[in-house]
Each structure stands twice: as C-alpha cells, then as structure tokens.
Amino acid sequence: MVYKGNKCMIYLSALNNINNISTINNNNNNNNNNNNNNNNNNNNNNNNSKINYYYNNNNNNNNNNTNNNNNKNNNNNNNNNNNNKSNNNNNKNNNNNNNQIIQNINIINCSLC
C-alpha cells in the first residue's frame, strides 16, 4: 500500500509540474504575441514616417522632419530587435519546458505501471 501511495504522489506531482509548465508556456506565447503586435505597430509607424517625408519634402522644416523621422525609425527598429530577442528567448524557454513536459509524461506513464 505504501508503494501505491508513493506512485500516486509521483503521478500528482508530475501532473502539477505539467500544469505549471503549461502556464509558463502560455505566458511566454502571450508575451510573444504582444511583442509581435508592437513590432507591427513600429513598422507601421516607420512606414508612416516615410510617407510623411514624401508629402513634406517641399517644407522648409524638411531637414528637421527627416532627422526626427530617422530617430523615430531607429528607436522603432531597436525596439523591434529587442522584441525579437525576447521572442527568441521565450521560444528557447518553451522548447526546454516542452522537454520537461515530456519527462513528466514519462514519469506519469511509469507511475501507472
């Protein structure tokens, strides 16, 4: 009976690990989605800056506008790069977490023997 009790605890512990890891993966995926949305917004802003440049190219403040647009574009590109790095880290973490899930599934399968 003690042995069966231990098997039950192993099973429940592994199941709990899977639930916790799945929650982390979901959070990472949500962060990735937010980063991708931010990247799209940044890209749209960059495109709008280019459009504004063409429409304002006869303006006396053209140089200032160009510099401001370039600075905004550079900031947006830097943000995109940081978001992409964050996505890569999240994906690596998810891959590691998925391996842990597989290990916990194996533990569950063994505990059911």
Short mmCIF file of C-alpha atoms in Angstrom, two decimals:
data_model
loop_
_atom_site.label_atom_id
_atom_site.label_comp_id
_atom_site.label_asym_id
_atom_site.label_seq_id
_atom_site.Cartn_x
_atom_site.Cartn_y
_atom_site.Cartn_z
CA MET A 1 0.00 0.00 0.00
CA VAL A 2 2.85 2.39 0.77
CA TYR A 3 4.32 1.73 -2.69
CA LYS A 4 0.98 2.51 -4.35
CA GLY A 5 0.71 5.68 -2.26
CA ASN A 6 4.14 6.80 -3.49
CA LYS A 7 3.11 6.09 -7.07
CA CYS A 8 0.04 8.26 -6.58
CA MET A 9 2.14 11.12 -5.19
CA ILE A 10 4.59 10.82 -8.09
CA TYR A 11 1.67 10.92 -10.53
CA LEU A 12 0.09 14.00 -8.92
CA SER A 13 3.44 15.78 -8.66
CA ALA A 14 4.20 15.18 -12.34
CA LEU A 15 0.70 16.33 -13.32
CA ASN A 16 1.16 19.50 -11.28
CA ASN A 17 4.53 20.12 -12.96
CA ILE A 18 2.90 19.82 -16.38
CA ASN A 19 0.18 22.31 -15.42
CA ASN A 20 2.74 24.80 -14.08
CA ILE A 21 4.98 24.46 -17.14
CA SER A 22 1.99 24.85 -19.47
CA THR A 23 1.07 28.09 -17.71
CA ILE A 24 4.62 29.40 -18.22
CA ASN A 25 4.48 28.43 -21.90
CA ASN A 26 1.16 30.24 -22.30
CA ASN A 27 2.60 33.35 -20.68
CA ASN A 28 5.62 33.20 -22.99
CA ASN A 29 3.34 32.84 -26.01
CA ASN A 30 1.27 35.82 -24.84
CA ASN A 31 4.46 37.86 -24.47
CA ASN A 32 5.49 36.82 -27.99
CA ASN A 33 2.13 37.93 -29.35
CA ASN A 34 2.44 41.29 -27.59
CA ASN A 35 5.96 41.72 -28.95
CA ASN A 36 4.80 40.88 -32.45
CA ASN A 37 1.96 43.39 -32.17
CA ASN A 38 4.43 46.03 -31.01
CA ASN A 39 6.71 45.18 -33.93
CA ASN A 40 3.83 45.61 -36.35
CA ASN A 41 2.94 48.96 -34.80
CA ASN A 42 6.57 50.07 -35.02
CA ASN A 43 6.76 49.02 -38.66
CA ASN A 44 3.54 50.90 -39.41
CA ASN A 45 4.96 53.96 -37.70
CA ASN A 46 8.14 53.66 -39.76
CA ASN A 47 6.10 53.47 -42.96
CA ASN A 48 4.01 56.46 -41.91
CA SER A 49 7.21 58.40 -41.25
CA LYS A 50 8.38 57.67 -44.79
CA ILE A 51 5.02 58.73 -46.23
CA ASN A 52 5.11 61.97 -44.24
CA TYR A 53 8.60 62.63 -45.51
CA TYR A 54 7.47 62.42 -49.13
CA TYR A 55 4.48 64.64 -48.54
CA ASN A 56 6.52 67.21 -46.65
CA ASN A 57 9.56 67.31 -48.91
CA ASN A 58 8.81 70.90 -50.01
CA ASN A 59 8.55 72.06 -46.44
CA ASN A 60 11.20 74.43 -45.01
CA ASN A 61 11.48 72.18 -41.97
CA ASN A 62 12.23 69.18 -44.14
CA ASN A 63 15.65 68.51 -42.59
CA ASN A 64 14.22 68.58 -39.08
CA ASN A 65 11.38 66.32 -40.10
CA THR A 66 13.79 63.92 -41.74
CA ASN A 67 16.00 63.81 -38.66
CA ASN A 68 13.01 63.30 -36.39
CA ASN A 69 11.68 60.54 -38.60
CA ASN A 70 15.06 58.86 -38.75
CA ASN A 71 15.36 58.99 -34.97
CA LYS A 72 11.88 57.56 -34.56
CA ASN A 73 12.64 54.84 -37.09
CA ASN A 74 15.89 53.96 -35.34
CA ASN A 75 14.11 53.75 -31.99
CA ASN A 76 11.39 51.60 -33.50
CA ASN A 77 13.96 49.32 -35.12
CA ASN A 78 15.82 49.00 -31.82
CA ASN A 79 12.57 48.13 -30.09
CA ASN A 80 11.85 45.55 -32.77
CA ASN A 81 15.27 43.99 -32.28
CA ASN A 82 14.74 43.81 -28.54
CA ASN A 83 11.30 42.30 -29.04
CA ASN A 84 12.73 39.71 -31.40
CA LYS A 85 15.44 38.81 -28.87
CA SER A 86 12.75 38.44 -26.23
CA ASN A 87 10.74 36.20 -28.58
CA ASN A 88 13.79 34.04 -29.23
CA ASN A 89 14.41 33.66 -25.50
CA ASN A 90 10.76 32.81 -24.91
CA ASN A 91 10.86 30.21 -27.67
CA LYS A 92 14.02 28.64 -26.21
CA ASN A 93 12.36 28.53 -22.80
CA ASN A 94 9.25 26.95 -24.33
CA ASN A 95 11.37 24.28 -26.00
CA ASN A 96 13.09 23.49 -22.70
CA ASN A 97 9.72 23.47 -20.96
CA ASN A 98 8.29 21.11 -23.57
CA ASN A 99 11.15 18.70 -22.88
CA GLN A 100 10.28 18.87 -19.18
CA ILE A 101 6.65 18.17 -20.01
CA ILE A 102 7.71 15.07 -21.96
CA GLN A 103 9.82 13.91 -19.00
CA ASN A 104 6.86 14.39 -16.67
CA ILE A 105 4.60 12.47 -19.04
CA ASN A 106 7.11 9.64 -18.97
CA ILE A 107 7.06 9.75 -15.18
CA ILE A 108 3.24 9.56 -15.25
CA ASN A 109 3.34 6.62 -17.63
CA CYS A 110 5.77 4.79 -15.35
CA SER A 111 3.67 5.56 -12.28
CA LEU A 112 0.66 3.94 -13.95
CA CYS A 113 2.50 0.63 -14.41
#
